Coordinates of C-alpha atoms and ligand atoms in Angstrom, one line a residue:
M1 CA 10.2 -73.6 10.7
A2 CA 12.4 -71.1 8.8
A3 CA 11.6 -70.7 5.1
A4 CA 13.9 -72.6 2.7
P5 CA 16.7 -70.3 1.7
T6 CA 17.2 -68.8 -1.7
I7 CA 20.7 -69.0 -3.3
V8 CA 21.6 -66.1 -5.6
W9 CA 24.5 -67.3 -7.7
F10 CA 26.6 -64.3 -8.8
R11 CA 28.8 -64.5 -11.9
D12 CA 29.2 -61.7 -14.4
D13 CA 26.9 -59.4 -12.4
L14 CA 28.8 -58.3 -9.4
R15 CA 26.3 -55.6 -8.3
L16 CA 23.3 -55.1 -6.0
A17 CA 21.4 -52.5 -8.0
D18 CA 19.6 -53.6 -11.2
N19 CA 20.3 -57.2 -10.4
P20 CA 17.2 -59.1 -11.5
A21 CA 18.2 -62.4 -9.8
L22 CA 18.8 -60.7 -6.5
H23 CA 15.6 -58.7 -6.8
A24 CA 13.6 -61.8 -7.5
A25 CA 15.2 -63.5 -4.5
V26 CA 14.3 -60.6 -2.2
E27 CA 10.7 -60.9 -3.4
L28 CA 10.6 -64.6 -2.3
D29 CA 10.9 -63.3 1.2
A30 CA 13.2 -66.1 2.5
P31 CA 16.7 -66.0 3.8
I32 CA 19.2 -65.3 1.1
L33 CA 22.6 -66.9 0.5
C34 CA 24.8 -65.1 -2.0
L35 CA 27.3 -67.3 -3.8
F36 CA 30.2 -66.9 -6.1
V37 CA 32.0 -69.9 -7.5
L38 CA 35.5 -69.6 -9.0
D39 CA 34.8 -72.3 -11.6
D40 CA 37.8 -74.3 -12.6
S41 CA 35.9 -76.4 -15.1
E42 CA 38.1 -77.3 -18.1
A43 CA 35.4 -76.2 -20.5
L44 CA 35.7 -72.6 -19.4
R45 CA 38.4 -70.2 -20.5
S46 CA 40.7 -69.3 -17.5
L47 CA 40.7 -65.7 -16.6
G48 CA 43.8 -63.6 -17.6
G49 CA 46.0 -62.0 -15.0
A50 CA 44.5 -58.5 -15.2
S51 CA 40.9 -60.0 -14.9
R52 CA 42.0 -62.0 -11.9
W53 CA 43.2 -58.8 -10.3
W54 CA 39.9 -57.1 -11.1
L55 CA 37.8 -60.0 -9.9
H56 CA 39.5 -60.1 -6.5
N57 CA 38.8 -56.4 -5.9
S58 CA 35.3 -56.6 -7.2
L59 CA 34.4 -59.5 -5.0
E60 CA 35.9 -57.7 -2.0
A61 CA 33.7 -54.8 -2.8
L62 CA 30.6 -56.9 -3.4
G63 CA 31.2 -58.9 -0.2
D64 CA 31.4 -55.6 1.8
D65 CA 28.2 -54.3 0.2
I66 CA 26.3 -57.5 0.9
R67 CA 27.5 -57.6 4.5
G68 CA 26.5 -53.9 4.8
L69 CA 22.9 -55.0 4.1
G70 CA 23.0 -57.9 6.6
G71 CA 23.8 -60.7 4.1
T72 CA 26.7 -63.1 3.4
L73 CA 28.7 -63.8 0.3
L74 CA 29.8 -67.4 0.2
L75 CA 32.9 -68.1 -1.9
R76 CA 33.6 -71.6 -3.2
S77 CA 36.0 -72.9 -5.8
G78 CA 35.8 -75.9 -8.0
S79 CA 33.2 -77.0 -10.6
A80 CA 30.0 -75.0 -10.4
A81 CA 28.2 -77.9 -12.0
T82 CA 28.9 -79.9 -8.8
I83 CA 29.0 -77.1 -6.2
V84 CA 25.8 -75.4 -6.9
P85 CA 23.4 -78.5 -6.7
E86 CA 25.4 -79.9 -3.7
L87 CA 25.1 -76.6 -1.9
A88 CA 21.4 -76.2 -2.7
H89 CA 20.9 -79.7 -1.3
S90 CA 23.0 -79.2 1.8
V91 CA 21.3 -75.9 2.9
G92 CA 17.8 -77.2 1.9
A93 CA 17.4 -74.3 -0.6
G94 CA 14.0 -73.7 -2.1
A95 CA 15.2 -71.6 -5.0
V96 CA 18.5 -70.9 -6.9
L97 CA 18.5 -67.8 -9.1
W98 CA 21.1 -66.3 -11.4
N99 CA 21.5 -63.9 -14.3
R100 CA 22.3 -65.2 -17.7
R101 CA 25.6 -65.5 -19.5
Y102 CA 26.1 -66.3 -23.2
G103 CA 29.2 -68.4 -23.9
A104 CA 28.4 -71.9 -25.1
A105 CA 30.3 -73.7 -22.3
E106 CA 28.7 -71.4 -19.7
R107 CA 25.2 -72.0 -21.2
E108 CA 25.7 -75.7 -21.1
I109 CA 26.8 -75.7 -17.4
D110 CA 23.9 -73.5 -16.5
A111 CA 21.3 -75.6 -18.4
G112 CA 22.6 -78.7 -16.7
I113 CA 22.4 -77.2 -13.3
K114 CA 18.9 -75.8 -14.0
S115 CA 17.5 -79.1 -15.1
E116 CA 19.1 -80.9 -12.1
L117 CA 17.6 -78.5 -9.7
K118 CA 14.2 -78.5 -11.3
E119 CA 14.1 -82.3 -11.2
A120 CA 14.8 -82.0 -7.5
G121 CA 11.8 -79.8 -7.2
L122 CA 13.6 -76.5 -6.7
D123 CA 12.7 -73.1 -8.2
A124 CA 15.7 -72.6 -10.6
R125 CA 15.4 -69.4 -12.7
S126 CA 17.7 -67.3 -14.9
F127 CA 17.2 -63.7 -15.8
A128 CA 18.3 -61.2 -18.5
A129 CA 20.5 -58.7 -16.8
N130 CA 23.5 -57.3 -18.6
L131 CA 22.6 -56.5 -22.3
L132 CA 20.2 -54.0 -23.9
A133 CA 18.5 -56.9 -25.6
E134 CA 19.0 -60.7 -25.4
P135 CA 21.1 -62.0 -28.3
W136 CA 18.2 -63.8 -29.8
E137 CA 15.7 -61.0 -29.6
I138 CA 17.2 -59.0 -32.5
V139 CA 16.9 -61.1 -35.7
T140 CA 16.6 -60.4 -39.4
G141 CA 13.3 -60.6 -41.3
Q142 CA 14.2 -64.3 -42.0
G143 CA 14.6 -64.9 -38.2
Q144 CA 18.4 -65.2 -38.6
P145 CA 21.1 -63.5 -36.5
Y146 CA 22.7 -60.4 -38.0
S147 CA 26.2 -60.4 -39.3
V148 CA 26.5 -56.7 -40.0
F149 CA 26.4 -54.0 -37.3
T150 CA 24.5 -51.2 -39.0
P151 CA 21.3 -53.2 -39.7
F152 CA 21.6 -54.9 -36.3
W153 CA 21.7 -51.5 -34.6
K154 CA 18.9 -50.1 -36.7
A155 CA 16.7 -53.1 -35.7
S156 CA 17.8 -52.7 -32.1
L157 CA 16.8 -49.0 -32.0
Q158 CA 13.5 -49.8 -33.5
R159 CA 12.9 -52.5 -30.9
H160 CA 14.1 -50.1 -28.1
A161 CA 11.7 -47.4 -29.3
A162 CA 8.8 -49.7 -29.0
N163 CA 10.1 -51.8 -26.1
P164 CA 12.8 -50.0 -24.2
P165 CA 15.6 -51.8 -22.4
R166 CA 14.6 -53.0 -19.0
H167 CA 14.1 -50.2 -16.4
P168 CA 16.8 -50.6 -13.8
L169 CA 15.8 -52.2 -10.5
P170 CA 16.7 -50.6 -7.2
A171 CA 19.3 -52.2 -4.9
P172 CA 17.7 -54.0 -1.9
T173 CA 17.8 -52.0 1.3
A174 CA 18.4 -55.1 3.5
L175 CA 19.2 -58.8 3.0
T176 CA 18.0 -61.5 5.4
A177 CA 20.9 -63.9 5.7
M178 CA 20.6 -67.5 6.7
A179 CA 21.0 -68.0 10.5
E180 CA 23.9 -70.3 10.0
P181 CA 25.4 -70.0 6.6
P182 CA 27.9 -72.7 5.5
S183 CA 31.5 -71.8 5.5
G184 CA 33.4 -70.9 2.3
D185 CA 36.8 -70.0 1.0
E186 CA 38.8 -66.9 2.1
L187 CA 39.1 -64.6 -1.0
G188 CA 42.9 -64.3 -0.4
S189 CA 43.3 -68.1 -0.6
W190 CA 42.4 -67.9 -4.3
N191 CA 45.6 -66.0 -5.1
L192 CA 44.0 -63.8 -7.7
L193 CA 46.3 -60.9 -6.9
P194 CA 49.9 -60.8 -8.4
T195 CA 52.6 -61.0 -5.8
K196 CA 56.0 -61.8 -7.2
P197 CA 56.3 -59.5 -9.0
D198 CA 53.4 -57.2 -8.1
W199 CA 52.7 -55.7 -11.5
A200 CA 49.4 -54.1 -10.5
A201 CA 50.5 -50.7 -9.1
G202 CA 49.3 -48.9 -12.3
L203 CA 46.0 -50.8 -12.2
R204 CA 45.4 -49.7 -8.6
E205 CA 46.2 -46.1 -9.5
Q206 CA 43.7 -46.1 -12.5
W207 CA 40.8 -48.2 -11.3
T208 CA 38.3 -48.6 -8.5
P209 CA 36.7 -52.0 -9.1
G210 CA 33.2 -52.5 -7.7
E211 CA 29.8 -51.1 -8.0
A212 CA 30.5 -47.8 -6.3
G213 CA 33.5 -47.3 -8.6
A214 CA 31.3 -48.0 -11.6
D215 CA 28.5 -45.7 -10.5
A216 CA 31.0 -42.9 -9.8
R217 CA 32.6 -43.3 -13.2
L218 CA 29.2 -43.2 -15.0
A219 CA 28.1 -40.1 -13.0
E220 CA 31.4 -38.3 -13.7
F221 CA 31.2 -39.2 -17.4
L222 CA 27.6 -38.1 -17.9
D223 CA 28.1 -34.9 -15.9
D224 CA 31.3 -33.9 -17.6
G225 CA 33.0 -36.3 -20.0
V226 CA 30.3 -37.0 -22.5
T227 CA 30.2 -33.5 -24.0
G228 CA 32.2 -33.7 -27.2
Y229 CA 32.4 -37.6 -27.0
A230 CA 31.3 -38.0 -30.7
E231 CA 34.3 -35.9 -31.9
D232 CA 36.9 -36.5 -29.2
R233 CA 36.6 -40.2 -28.6
D234 CA 39.2 -41.0 -31.2
F235 CA 42.0 -39.0 -29.7
P236 CA 43.9 -41.2 -27.3
A237 CA 45.7 -38.4 -25.3
Q238 CA 42.3 -37.0 -24.1
P239 CA 40.3 -38.6 -21.3
S240 CA 37.2 -38.5 -23.5
T241 CA 35.7 -42.0 -23.2
S242 CA 33.8 -43.4 -20.3
G243 CA 36.2 -46.0 -18.9
L244 CA 33.2 -48.2 -18.1
S245 CA 34.3 -51.3 -20.0
P246 CA 35.8 -53.3 -17.1
H247 CA 32.8 -52.4 -14.9
L248 CA 30.5 -53.7 -17.7
R249 CA 32.6 -56.8 -18.2
F250 CA 32.2 -57.8 -14.5
G251 CA 28.6 -56.6 -14.4
E252 CA 29.2 -54.0 -11.8
I253 CA 26.9 -51.9 -13.9
S254 CA 24.5 -53.0 -16.6
S255 CA 23.9 -51.6 -20.1
P256 CA 20.2 -50.9 -19.2
Q257 CA 21.4 -48.7 -16.3
I258 CA 23.7 -46.8 -18.5
W259 CA 21.1 -46.5 -21.3
H260 CA 18.5 -45.0 -18.9
A261 CA 20.9 -42.8 -17.1
A262 CA 22.1 -41.3 -20.4
R263 CA 18.6 -40.8 -21.7
D264 CA 17.3 -39.3 -18.5
G265 CA 15.0 -36.4 -19.4
R266 CA 17.2 -33.9 -17.6
R267 CA 20.1 -34.6 -19.9
H268 CA 20.3 -33.4 -23.5
L269 CA 23.2 -35.3 -24.8
G270 CA 22.4 -35.0 -28.5
D271 CA 24.9 -36.6 -30.9
D272 CA 27.3 -37.3 -28.1
G273 CA 24.7 -39.4 -26.3
A274 CA 23.6 -41.2 -29.4
T275 CA 27.2 -42.1 -30.3
F276 CA 27.9 -43.3 -26.8
L277 CA 24.8 -45.5 -26.7
K278 CA 25.8 -46.9 -30.1
E279 CA 29.0 -48.1 -28.5
L280 CA 26.9 -50.1 -26.1
G281 CA 25.2 -51.4 -29.2
W282 CA 28.6 -52.7 -30.4
R283 CA 28.9 -54.6 -27.1
D284 CA 25.4 -56.1 -27.6
F285 CA 26.4 -57.0 -31.2
A286 CA 29.6 -58.8 -30.0
Y287 CA 27.3 -60.9 -27.7
H288 CA 24.8 -61.4 -30.5
C289 CA 27.7 -62.8 -32.6
L290 CA 29.1 -64.9 -29.8
F291 CA 25.7 -66.4 -29.3
A292 CA 25.4 -67.2 -33.0
F293 CA 29.0 -68.4 -33.4
P294 CA 30.2 -69.8 -30.0
D295 CA 33.7 -70.5 -31.4
L296 CA 34.3 -66.8 -31.8
A297 CA 37.6 -66.9 -29.7
T298 CA 39.0 -70.0 -31.5
R299 CA 37.9 -70.1 -35.1
N300 CA 37.7 -67.6 -38.0
W301 CA 34.1 -66.6 -38.5
R302 CA 34.8 -66.2 -42.3
Q303 CA 35.9 -69.8 -43.2
A304 CA 37.8 -68.5 -46.2
F305 CA 40.3 -67.2 -43.7
D306 CA 41.3 -70.7 -42.8
R307 CA 43.3 -70.6 -46.0
F308 CA 45.3 -67.5 -45.0
P309 CA 49.0 -68.4 -45.3
W310 CA 50.2 -67.3 -41.8
P311 CA 54.0 -67.7 -41.7
D312 CA 55.8 -69.3 -38.7
V313 CA 55.5 -66.9 -35.8
D314 CA 58.5 -64.5 -35.5
Q315 CA 58.9 -64.7 -31.8
D316 CA 61.3 -61.7 -31.6
A317 CA 58.7 -59.6 -33.4
F318 CA 55.9 -60.9 -31.1
D319 CA 58.0 -60.1 -28.0
A320 CA 58.8 -56.6 -29.4
W321 CA 55.0 -56.1 -29.9
T322 CA 54.1 -57.2 -26.4
A323 CA 56.8 -55.1 -24.8
G324 CA 56.1 -52.0 -26.8
R325 CA 59.5 -52.0 -28.5
T326 CA 58.6 -52.2 -32.2
G327 CA 60.0 -48.8 -33.1
I328 CA 56.6 -47.8 -34.3
P329 CA 55.7 -45.1 -31.8
L330 CA 51.9 -45.3 -31.7
V331 CA 52.0 -49.1 -31.4
D332 CA 54.6 -49.0 -28.6
A333 CA 52.7 -46.3 -26.7
G334 CA 49.5 -48.5 -26.8
M335 CA 51.2 -51.7 -25.8
R336 CA 52.9 -49.9 -22.9
E337 CA 49.7 -48.2 -21.8
L338 CA 48.1 -51.7 -21.8
W339 CA 50.9 -53.2 -19.6
A340 CA 50.9 -50.3 -17.2
T341 CA 47.1 -49.7 -16.7
G342 CA 45.3 -52.8 -18.0
T343 CA 43.6 -50.8 -20.7
M344 CA 44.3 -49.2 -24.1
H345 CA 42.4 -46.6 -26.0
N346 CA 40.0 -48.1 -28.6
R347 CA 41.7 -46.5 -31.6
I348 CA 45.1 -47.7 -30.5
R349 CA 43.7 -51.2 -29.9
M350 CA 42.7 -51.2 -33.6
V351 CA 46.2 -49.9 -34.6
T352 CA 48.1 -52.4 -32.5
A353 CA 45.9 -55.3 -33.6
S354 CA 46.3 -54.3 -37.3
F355 CA 50.0 -54.0 -36.9
L356 CA 50.3 -57.5 -35.4
T357 CA 48.1 -59.2 -37.9
K358 CA 48.9 -57.3 -41.0
N359 CA 52.4 -55.9 -40.7
L360 CA 53.9 -58.7 -38.6
L361 CA 51.6 -61.4 -40.1
I362 CA 51.0 -62.9 -36.7
H363 CA 47.7 -64.7 -36.2
W364 CA 45.0 -62.7 -34.5
K365 CA 44.6 -65.5 -31.9
L366 CA 48.0 -64.7 -30.4
G367 CA 47.1 -61.1 -30.1
E368 CA 43.7 -61.9 -28.7
D369 CA 45.4 -64.1 -26.0
W370 CA 47.7 -61.4 -25.0
F371 CA 44.9 -58.9 -24.7
W372 CA 42.9 -61.5 -22.8
D373 CA 45.7 -61.8 -20.2
T374 CA 46.5 -58.1 -19.9
L375 CA 43.2 -56.2 -20.3
V376 CA 41.1 -55.5 -17.2
D377 CA 38.0 -55.5 -19.5
A378 CA 39.0 -58.7 -21.3
D379 CA 35.6 -59.8 -22.4
P380 CA 34.6 -63.2 -23.9
A381 CA 32.6 -61.6 -26.6
S382 CA 34.1 -58.1 -27.3
N383 CA 37.8 -59.2 -27.3
P384 CA 37.6 -62.0 -30.0
F385 CA 34.9 -60.1 -31.9
N386 CA 37.1 -57.0 -32.2
W387 CA 40.3 -59.0 -33.0
Q388 CA 38.5 -60.8 -35.8
W389 CA 37.0 -57.5 -37.0
V390 CA 40.5 -56.0 -37.3
A391 CA 42.0 -59.2 -38.8
G392 CA 39.3 -59.3 -41.4
S393 CA 38.1 -62.8 -40.5
G394 CA 35.1 -61.7 -38.4
F395 CA 31.6 -60.4 -38.5
D396 CA 31.2 -57.1 -40.4
A397 CA 35.0 -57.0 -40.6
S398 CA 36.8 -54.0 -41.9
P399 CA 37.9 -54.8 -45.5
Y400 CA 41.2 -56.5 -45.5
F401 CA 42.9 -54.0 -47.8
R402 CA 42.1 -51.2 -45.2
I403 CA 45.3 -51.7 -43.3
F404 CA 45.8 -49.1 -40.5
N405 CA 49.0 -47.2 -41.2
P406 CA 50.2 -46.3 -37.7
E407 CA 52.1 -43.3 -38.9
R408 CA 49.1 -41.9 -40.6
Q409 CA 47.0 -42.6 -37.6
R410 CA 49.5 -40.8 -35.5
E411 CA 49.3 -37.7 -37.7
R412 CA 45.5 -37.7 -37.5
F413 CA 44.9 -38.6 -33.9
D414 CA 48.1 -37.8 -31.9
A415 CA 49.5 -34.9 -34.0
D416 CA 51.4 -33.4 -31.2
D417 CA 52.7 -36.8 -30.0
A418 CA 51.2 -36.1 -26.5
Y419 CA 50.0 -39.8 -26.2
I420 CA 53.3 -41.2 -27.5
K421 CA 55.4 -39.1 -25.2
R422 CA 53.3 -40.1 -22.2
W423 CA 54.0 -43.8 -22.7
V424 CA 57.3 -43.8 -24.6
P425 CA 59.5 -41.3 -22.8
E426 CA 62.6 -42.2 -24.8
F427 CA 60.8 -41.5 -28.0
G428 CA 63.0 -39.1 -30.1
T429 CA 66.2 -40.0 -28.4
P430 CA 68.9 -42.5 -29.5
D431 CA 67.5 -45.0 -27.0
Y432 CA 64.3 -45.5 -29.0
P433 CA 64.6 -48.5 -31.4
E434 CA 64.5 -48.4 -35.1
P435 CA 61.3 -49.9 -36.7
I436 CA 61.4 -53.7 -36.7
V437 CA 59.6 -53.7 -40.1
D438 CA 59.0 -51.5 -43.1
L439 CA 55.4 -50.5 -43.0
G440 CA 55.1 -50.2 -46.8
E441 CA 56.8 -53.5 -47.6
T442 CA 54.9 -55.5 -45.0
R443 CA 51.6 -54.0 -46.2
Q444 CA 52.3 -55.3 -49.7
A445 CA 53.2 -58.7 -48.3
A446 CA 49.9 -58.8 -46.3
L447 CA 47.9 -57.9 -49.4
A448 CA 49.7 -60.6 -51.4
A449 CA 49.0 -63.2 -48.7
Y450 CA 45.3 -62.1 -48.7
E451 CA 45.1 -63.1 -52.4
Q452 CA 44.7 -66.7 -51.1
V453 CA 41.6 -65.8 -49.2
K454 CA 40.0 -63.4 -51.6
G455 CA 37.0 -64.4 -53.6
A456 CA 36.5 -67.6 -51.6
Ligands
FAD501 C1 41.5 -55.5 -30.8 C2 40.4 -55.0 -29.8 C3 40.1 -55.7 -28.7 C4 39.1 -55.3 -27.8 N1 38.9 -56.0 -26.7 C5 37.9 -55.6 -25.8 C6 37.6 -56.3 -24.6 O1 38.2 -57.3 -24.3 N2 36.6 -55.8 -23.8 C7 35.9 -54.7 -24.1 O2 35.0 -54.3 -23.4 N3 36.1 -54.0 -25.3 C8 37.1 -54.4 -26.1 N4 37.3 -53.7 -27.2 C9 36.4 -52.5 -27.6 C10 36.8 -51.2 -27.1 O3 38.2 -50.9 -27.4 C11 36.6 -51.0 -25.6 O4 35.3 -51.4 -25.2 C12 36.8 -49.5 -25.2 O5 38.1 -49.0 -25.5 C13 36.6 -49.4 -23.7 O6 36.8 -48.0 -23.3 P1 35.6 -47.2 -22.7 O7 34.8 -48.0 -21.7 O8 36.2 -45.9 -22.3 O9 34.7 -47.0 -24.0 P2 33.5 -46.0 -24.4 O10 34.0 -45.3 -25.7 O11 33.2 -45.1 -23.3 O12 32.3 -46.9 -24.8 C14 31.3 -47.3 -23.9 C15 31.2 -48.8 -23.8 O13 30.8 -49.3 -25.1 C16 31.4 -50.6 -25.3 N5 32.2 -50.6 -26.5 C17 32.8 -49.5 -27.1 N6 33.4 -49.9 -28.2 C18 33.2 -51.2 -28.4 C19 33.6 -52.2 -29.3 N7 34.3 -51.9 -30.4 N8 33.2 -53.5 -29.2 C20 32.4 -53.8 -28.1 N9 32.0 -53.0 -27.2 C21 32.4 -51.7 -27.3 C22 32.2 -50.9 -24.1 O14 31.5 -51.7 -23.2 C23 32.5 -49.5 -23.5 O15 32.7 -49.5 -22.1 C24 38.4 -54.1 -28.1 C25 38.7 -53.4 -29.3 C26 39.7 -53.8 -30.1 C27 39.9 -53.1 -31.4

């Protein structure tokens, strides 16, 4: 009799190398059924448009890679809480393995499935896969989560010195598929790609979703791009950052893989390497915060911010912001870059988020939702974490009174307007709009509104 198959349930880990669940499945030496569920459970946040585009392409790449090794990727849509146990039962699986995720709703679904499978006598296991350290592994002396990045990162580095992030696992060289795998959905039937209109041309030009694309980007960055990173990473006109964020978001590459590749003995990256790895630390910190405060995307972390007197939303101002027609050139360039490519430079994300929340006095949640829909790296931890950081309501937030002045930022980081001219071709002509607000007056209004939060 053939051994009972092992189901490997892929989620935010769309890769074959350094995939602990897949690696453990191969070690069980039974036929493997790879599974991805497009989970429509109401408890989960629906993916935004740019993420759906990415997911389609990433699943296509993963499916090809799995087939190349002799395996099958089964696609199903519906509620994972129902599909996974039913599938395990119908194929007579002996084991179901997956890599962890950290949102509260996701954890609840996974815990429910795990106990159901275990009760039925199956081997159900989850693995650490995507972060440098699990969110609960870095804690203060009192055993509490950190709320400030610097001590979090100091403690993380101490831990990594004694107990380095997991060494990456090799990709399997072959996969034994089930003789008669069950049938699943066609990827195209999920309609993840935009059609009318097809707004994804700029995304296709800029990105190669999938593990091979992620590996190529990392190699190129470490060979070439990382030199000067510590200095250059703030200048949006230069291609000086890694561009790895969407690959990390979908788990096409893991933070431990990047950590070890960057620290490989043959490379001497110095300050540039340390600064780059610290950015991965921010990602870990965002997950640490999400784990400690599961409502990160919906509630102010600092409760005093619940008293902030947000005025009624000025819809025209919000529309001008999303369309990149505010008359503030650095903001407009960023918002247009986002629309065209599904990404925006980190410094400009801070500038556009500050402008929305402080100059337009529009709630961070609306901006977070827009980014969620339009970013290819829209991340359940990093996106709300950073929005709350800029708005002043979040973990280790920048002090409220430090309001980014987009004109000052332009002088410092885009002095020759190269970035602005790239994205706003009519800048400097009569076609370019006048500013929709006065930066000085709105700054004062924001500081006045903040008086109601201060000291609470
Ligand atoms: C308002 C706002 C919203 C953001 N939303 C997201 C998001 O949805 N998804 C996302 O991945 N990042 C988000 N960021 C963080 C940051 O802007 C992006 O990670 C970065 O621009 C991605 O480009 P890169 O891969 O070239 O970064 P690099 O400079 O090459 O950094 C390497 C990696 O470190 C991580 N990283 C860097 N900065 C941060 C940060 N501040 N917080 C968390 N992780 C970080 C990313 O995974 C990134 O790929 C947001 C920042 C702001 C201010």
